[in-house]
């Protein structure tokens, strides 16, 4: 009886060990940061286990719905370890972030950006779009200022094409609610 239990336990252990890489890939594929404490814990995880950053494909930052505040999502420790990040979704109050903060995202190879403005956006708020060199598609959502966002986007695209940014951008969607 002990031998049968041991062989079953050994088989179970080997199966579980084989599933660890797959479960980690599923666990860290999409990371959602909604509070500063969660972001700090995730940064600690990246610092102690840098391989985790290679598993992250989508990063969602959301401070809407009463979760106001500053979530550090572009420090060097993020951009250096999130080498496979392809999708970035931002629903934040830009008033908490200095304009230069967004430029630090240039090191991340994001291909799709989804950005929601919780207040009326300014032209400098849209600079993030042209600061991402590998960006292929972008969805911009705003709660107000339909003509304003359309004008800002067209100005931004004209400027960016002149100076050689947004070369890979094929799709830009603007939605006003």
PDB file of C-alpha atoms in Angstrom:
ATOM      1  CA  UNK A   1       0.000   0.000   0.000  1.00  0.00           C
ATOM      2  CA  UNK A   2       2.809   2.480   0.779  1.00  0.00           C
ATOM      3  CA  UNK A   3       4.445   1.859  -2.569  1.00  0.00           C
ATOM      4  CA  UNK A   4       1.224   2.585  -4.450  1.00  0.00           C
ATOM      5  CA  UNK A   5       0.703   5.796  -2.483  1.00  0.00           C
ATOM      6  CA  UNK A   6       4.313   6.836  -3.030  1.00  0.00           C
ATOM      7  CA  UNK A   7       4.152   6.205  -6.783  1.00  0.00           C
ATOM      8  CA  UNK A   8       0.862   8.130  -7.032  1.00  0.00           C
ATOM      9  CA  UNK A   9       2.304  10.962  -4.973  1.00  0.00           C
ATOM     10  CA  UNK A  10       5.430  10.969  -7.139  1.00  0.00           C
ATOM     11  CA  UNK A  11       3.326  11.059 -10.328  1.00  0.00           C
ATOM     12  CA  UNK A  12       1.208  13.889  -8.897  1.00  0.00           C
ATOM     13  CA  UNK A  13       4.342  15.836  -7.929  1.00  0.00           C
ATOM     14  CA  UNK A  14       5.844  15.433 -11.393  1.00  0.00           C
ATOM     15  CA  UNK A  15       2.587  16.514 -13.029  1.00  0.00           C
ATOM     16  CA  UNK A  16       2.353  19.563 -10.767  1.00  0.00           C
ATOM     17  CA  UNK A  17       5.981  20.451 -11.430  1.00  0.00           C
ATOM     18  CA  UNK A  18       5.332  20.246 -15.161  1.00  0.00           C
ATOM     19  CA  UNK A  19       2.354  22.613 -14.795  1.00  0.00           C
ATOM     20  CA  UNK A  20       4.266  25.320 -12.896  1.00  0.00           C
ATOM     21  CA  UNK A  21       5.604  27.192 -15.973  1.00  0.00           C
ATOM     22  CA  UNK A  22       2.186  27.125 -17.668  1.00  0.00           C
ATOM     23  CA  UNK A  23       0.364  28.306 -14.557  1.00  0.00           C
ATOM     24  CA  UNK A  24       2.884  31.122 -14.038  1.00  0.00           C
ATOM     25  CA  UNK A  25       2.420  32.256 -17.630  1.00  0.00           C
ATOM     26  CA  UNK A  26      -1.354  32.377 -17.105  1.00  0.00           C
ATOM     27  CA  UNK A  27      -1.076  34.026 -13.703  1.00  0.00           C
ATOM     28  CA  UNK A  28       1.166  36.893 -14.842  1.00  0.00           C
ATOM     29  CA  UNK A  29      -0.114  37.342 -18.421  1.00  0.00           C
ATOM     30  CA  UNK A  30      -2.349  40.260 -17.407  1.00  0.00           C
ATOM     31  CA  UNK A  31      -1.439  42.435 -14.429  1.00  0.00           C
ATOM     32  CA  UNK A  32      -3.960  44.937 -13.091  1.00  0.00           C
ATOM     33  CA  UNK A  33      -2.812  47.666 -10.726  1.00  0.00           C
ATOM     34  CA  UNK A  34      -5.590  49.579  -8.965  1.00  0.00           C
ATOM     35  CA  UNK A  35      -3.849  50.829  -5.811  1.00  0.00           C
ATOM     36  CA  UNK A  36      -0.423  52.141  -4.901  1.00  0.00           C
ATOM     37  CA  UNK A  37       0.094  49.250  -2.467  1.00  0.00           C
ATOM     38  CA  UNK A  38      -0.585  46.686  -5.199  1.00  0.00           C
ATOM     39  CA  UNK A  39       1.888  48.449  -7.508  1.00  0.00           C
ATOM     40  CA  UNK A  40       4.531  48.476  -4.768  1.00  0.00           C
ATOM     41  CA  UNK A  41       3.989  44.756  -4.114  1.00  0.00           C
ATOM     42  CA  UNK A  42       4.276  44.014  -7.815  1.00  0.00           C
ATOM     43  CA  UNK A  43       7.509  46.056  -7.986  1.00  0.00           C
ATOM     44  CA  UNK A  44       8.877  44.018  -5.074  1.00  0.00           C
ATOM     45  CA  UNK A  45       7.927  40.834  -6.907  1.00  0.00           C
ATOM     46  CA  UNK A  46       9.752  42.049 -10.027  1.00  0.00           C
ATOM     47  CA  UNK A  47      12.792  42.980  -7.950  1.00  0.00           C
ATOM     48  CA  UNK A  48      13.015  39.596  -6.220  1.00  0.00           C
ATOM     49  CA  UNK A  49      11.918  37.552  -9.270  1.00  0.00           C
ATOM     50  CA  UNK A  50      12.933  39.408 -12.463  1.00  0.00           C
ATOM     51  CA  UNK A  51      11.729  36.519 -14.650  1.00  0.00           C
ATOM     52  CA  UNK A  52       8.137  37.490 -13.788  1.00  0.00           C
ATOM     53  CA  UNK A  53       8.480  40.591 -15.974  1.00  0.00           C
ATOM     54  CA  UNK A  54       9.022  38.429 -19.055  1.00  0.00           C
ATOM     55  CA  UNK A  55       5.621  36.788 -18.522  1.00  0.00           C
ATOM     56  CA  UNK A  56       3.583  40.013 -18.455  1.00  0.00           C
ATOM     57  CA  UNK A  57       1.841  40.716 -21.780  1.00  0.00           C
ATOM     58  CA  UNK A  58      -0.829  43.195 -20.607  1.00  0.00           C
ATOM     59  CA  UNK A  59      -0.636  45.892 -17.955  1.00  0.00           C
ATOM     60  CA  UNK A  60      -3.823  47.611 -16.777  1.00  0.00           C
ATOM     61  CA  UNK A  61      -3.583  50.709 -14.577  1.00  0.00           C
ATOM     62  CA  UNK A  62      -6.939  51.878 -13.236  1.00  0.00           C
ATOM     63  CA  UNK A  63      -7.539  54.655 -10.713  1.00  0.00           C
ATOM     64  CA  UNK A  64     -11.177  55.294 -11.627  1.00  0.00           C
ATOM     65  CA  UNK A  65     -14.169  54.623  -9.441  1.00  0.00           C
ATOM     66  CA  UNK A  66     -12.949  56.228  -6.245  1.00  0.00           C
ATOM     67  CA  UNK A  67      -9.475  54.658  -6.436  1.00  0.00           C
ATOM     68  CA  UNK A  68      -7.863  58.053  -6.881  1.00  0.00           C
ATOM     69  CA  UNK A  69      -4.165  58.481  -6.523  1.00  0.00           C
ATOM     70  CA  UNK A  70      -0.787  57.936  -7.989  1.00  0.00           C
ATOM     71  CA  UNK A  71       0.247  54.479  -9.159  1.00  0.00           C
ATOM     72  CA  UNK A  72       3.882  54.283 -10.245  1.00  0.00           C
ATOM     73  CA  UNK A  73       3.732  52.327 -13.498  1.00  0.00           C
ATOM     74  CA  UNK A  74       6.702  53.685 -15.445  1.00  0.00           C
ATOM     75  CA  UNK A  75       9.750  53.437 -13.193  1.00  0.00           C
ATOM     76  CA  UNK A  76      12.891  51.962 -14.704  1.00  0.00           C
ATOM     77  CA  UNK A  77      12.277  48.707 -12.829  1.00  0.00           C
ATOM     78  CA  UNK A  78       9.017  48.274 -14.777  1.00  0.00           C
ATOM     79  CA  UNK A  79      10.298  49.218 -18.183  1.00  0.00           C
ATOM     80  CA  UNK A  80      13.501  47.200 -17.864  1.00  0.00           C
ATOM     81  CA  UNK A  81      11.777  43.978 -16.847  1.00  0.00           C
ATOM     82  CA  UNK A  82       8.509  44.109 -18.810  1.00  0.00           C
ATOM     83  CA  UNK A  83      10.257  43.251 -22.063  1.00  0.00           C
ATOM     84  CA  UNK A  84       7.283  41.328 -23.532  1.00  0.00           C
ATOM     85  CA  UNK A  85       4.591  43.857 -22.654  1.00  0.00           C
ATOM     86  CA  UNK A  86       2.331  44.352 -25.678  1.00  0.00           C
ATOM     87  CA  UNK A  87      -0.851  45.972 -24.294  1.00  0.00           C
ATOM     88  CA  UNK A  88      -1.050  48.943 -21.933  1.00  0.00           C
ATOM     89  CA  UNK A  89      -4.451  50.096 -20.645  1.00  0.00           C
ATOM     90  CA  UNK A  90      -4.525  53.342 -18.678  1.00  0.00           C
ATOM     91  CA  UNK A  91      -7.541  54.730 -16.849  1.00  0.00           C
ATOM     92  CA  UNK A  92      -5.931  57.292 -14.609  1.00  0.00           C
ATOM     93  CA  UNK A  93      -6.222  60.885 -13.499  1.00  0.00           C
ATOM     94  CA  UNK A  94      -3.351  62.537 -15.341  1.00  0.00           C
ATOM     95  CA  UNK A  95      -3.260  65.354 -12.781  1.00  0.00           C
ATOM     96  CA  UNK A  96      -1.213  63.056 -10.509  1.00  0.00           C
ATOM     97  CA  UNK A  97       1.512  62.510 -13.129  1.00  0.00           C
ATOM     98  CA  UNK A  98       4.057  65.015 -14.425  1.00  0.00           C
ATOM     99  CA  UNK A  99       4.260  65.246 -18.244  1.00  0.00           C
ATOM    100  CA  UNK A 100       7.810  63.875 -18.284  1.00  0.00           C
ATOM    101  CA  UNK A 101       6.626  60.754 -16.470  1.00  0.00           C
ATOM    102  CA  UNK A 102       4.919  59.442 -19.567  1.00  0.00           C
ATOM    103  CA  UNK A 103       8.062  59.840 -21.649  1.00  0.00           C
ATOM    104  CA  UNK A 104       9.748  57.194 -19.504  1.00  0.00           C
ATOM    105  CA  UNK A 105       7.412  54.666 -21.134  1.00  0.00           C
ATOM    106  CA  UNK A 106       9.395  54.939 -24.379  1.00  0.00           C
ATOM    107  CA  UNK A 107      11.527  51.992 -23.308  1.00  0.00           C
ATOM    108  CA  UNK A 108       8.491  49.665 -23.277  1.00  0.00           C
ATOM    109  CA  UNK A 109       7.638  47.957 -26.566  1.00  0.00           C
ATOM    110  CA  UNK A 110       3.856  48.401 -26.290  1.00  0.00           C
ATOM    111  CA  UNK A 111       1.983  47.657 -29.509  1.00  0.00           C
ATOM    112  CA  UNK A 112      -1.534  48.541 -28.334  1.00  0.00           C
ATOM    113  CA  UNK A 113      -2.441  51.433 -26.053  1.00  0.00           C
ATOM    114  CA  UNK A 114      -5.869  51.960 -24.565  1.00  0.00           C
ATOM    115  CA  UNK A 115      -6.101  55.250 -22.738  1.00  0.00           C
ATOM    116  CA  UNK A 116      -9.090  56.748 -20.939  1.00  0.00           C
ATOM    117  CA  UNK A 117      -9.102  60.376 -19.842  1.00  0.00           C
ATOM    118  CA  UNK A 118     -11.186  60.981 -16.733  1.00  0.00           C
ATOM    119  CA  UNK A 119     -11.039  64.728 -17.341  1.00  0.00           C
ATOM    120  CA  UNK A 120     -10.694  66.983 -20.376  1.00  0.00           C
ATOM    121  CA  UNK A 121      -7.405  66.008 -22.061  1.00  0.00           C
ATOM    122  CA  UNK A 122      -4.764  68.486 -23.114  1.00  0.00           C
ATOM    123  CA  UNK A 123      -2.467  68.190 -26.092  1.00  0.00           C
ATOM    124  CA  UNK A 124       0.437  67.227 -23.816  1.00  0.00           C
ATOM    125  CA  UNK A 125      -1.644  64.318 -22.457  1.00  0.00           C
ATOM    126  CA  UNK A 126      -1.590  62.767 -25.927  1.00  0.00           C
ATOM    127  CA  UNK A 127       2.200  62.877 -26.220  1.00  0.00           C
ATOM    128  CA  UNK A 128       2.238  59.373 -24.801  1.00  0.00           C
ATOM    129  CA  UNK A 129       0.895  58.137 -28.136  1.00  0.00           C
ATOM    130  CA  UNK A 130       3.885  59.378 -30.073  1.00  0.00           C
ATOM    131  CA  UNK A 131       6.400  58.449 -27.379  1.00  0.00           C
ATOM    132  CA  UNK A 132       5.798  54.716 -27.941  1.00  0.00           C
ATOM    133  CA  UNK A 133       7.899  53.752 -30.988  1.00  0.00           C
ATOM    134  CA  UNK A 134       6.327  50.296 -31.541  1.00  0.00           C
ATOM    135  CA  UNK A 135       2.705  51.399 -31.154  1.00  0.00           C
ATOM    136  CA  UNK A 136       0.466  49.865 -33.834  1.00  0.00           C
ATOM    137  CA  UNK A 137      -2.996  50.653 -32.504  1.00  0.00           C
ATOM    138  CA  UNK A 138      -4.446  53.077 -30.009  1.00  0.00           C
ATOM    139  CA  UNK A 139      -7.889  53.585 -28.495  1.00  0.00           C
ATOM    140  CA  UNK A 140      -8.506  56.949 -26.825  1.00  0.00           C
ATOM    141  CA  UNK A 141     -11.591  57.363 -24.639  1.00  0.00           C
ATOM    142  CA  UNK A 142     -12.666  60.619 -23.045  1.00  0.00           C
ATOM    143  CA  UNK A 143     -15.685  61.746 -21.091  1.00  0.00           C
ATOM    144  CA  UNK A 144     -15.815  65.240 -22.579  1.00  0.00           C
ATOM    145  CA  UNK A 145     -14.536  67.414 -25.370  1.00  0.00           C
ATOM    146  CA  UNK A 146     -15.327  65.625 -28.629  1.00  0.00           C
ATOM    147  CA  UNK A 147     -14.069  68.438 -30.866  1.00  0.00           C
ATOM    148  CA  UNK A 148     -11.136  69.071 -28.559  1.00  0.00           C
ATOM    149  CA  UNK A 149      -9.863  65.487 -28.597  1.00  0.00           C
ATOM    150  CA  UNK A 150     -10.314  65.225 -32.366  1.00  0.00           C
ATOM    151  CA  UNK A 151      -8.380  68.467 -32.914  1.00  0.00           C
ATOM    152  CA  UNK A 152      -5.644  67.401 -30.490  1.00  0.00           C
ATOM    153  CA  UNK A 153      -5.290  64.017 -32.167  1.00  0.00           C
ATOM    154  CA  UNK A 154      -5.032  65.498 -35.653  1.00  0.00           C
ATOM    155  CA  UNK A 155      -2.437  68.063 -34.484  1.00  0.00           C
ATOM    156  CA  UNK A 156      -0.496  65.327 -32.734  1.00  0.00           C
ATOM    157  CA  UNK A 157      -0.492  63.043 -35.770  1.00  0.00           C
ATOM    158  CA  UNK A 158       0.568  65.838 -38.137  1.00  0.00           C
ATOM    159  CA  UNK A 159       3.465  66.768 -35.848  1.00  0.00           C
ATOM    160  CA  UNK A 160       4.469  63.186 -35.216  1.00  0.00           C
ATOM    161  CA  UNK A 161       4.568  62.269 -38.908  1.00  0.00           C
ATOM    162  CA  UNK A 162       6.808  65.271 -39.588  1.00  0.00           C
ATOM    163  CA  UNK A 163       9.350  64.287 -36.957  1.00  0.00           C
ATOM    164  CA  UNK A 164       9.196  60.552 -37.709  1.00  0.00           C
ATOM    165  CA  UNK A 165       7.206  59.238 -34.744  1.00  0.00           C
ATOM    166  CA  UNK A 166       4.220  56.887 -34.933  1.00  0.00           C
ATOM    167  CA  UNK A 167       5.641  55.130 -37.973  1.00  0.00           C
ATOM    168  CA  UNK A 168       3.965  51.839 -36.985  1.00  0.00           C
ATOM    169  CA  UNK A 169       0.636  53.346 -35.915  1.00  0.00           C
ATOM    170  CA  UNK A 170      -2.024  51.933 -38.231  1.00  0.00           C
ATOM    171  CA  UNK A 171      -5.199  52.378 -36.191  1.00  0.00           C
ATOM    172  CA  UNK A 172      -6.289  55.256 -33.970  1.00  0.00           C
ATOM    173  CA  UNK A 173      -9.772  55.168 -32.436  1.00  0.00           C
ATOM    174  CA  UNK A 174     -11.253  58.194 -30.644  1.00  0.00           C
ATOM    175  CA  UNK A 175     -14.378  57.726 -28.546  1.00  0.00           C
ATOM    176  CA  UNK A 176     -16.153  60.437 -26.587  1.00  0.00           C
ATOM    177  CA  UNK A 177     -18.841  59.618 -24.034  1.00  0.00           C
TER     178      UNK A 177
END
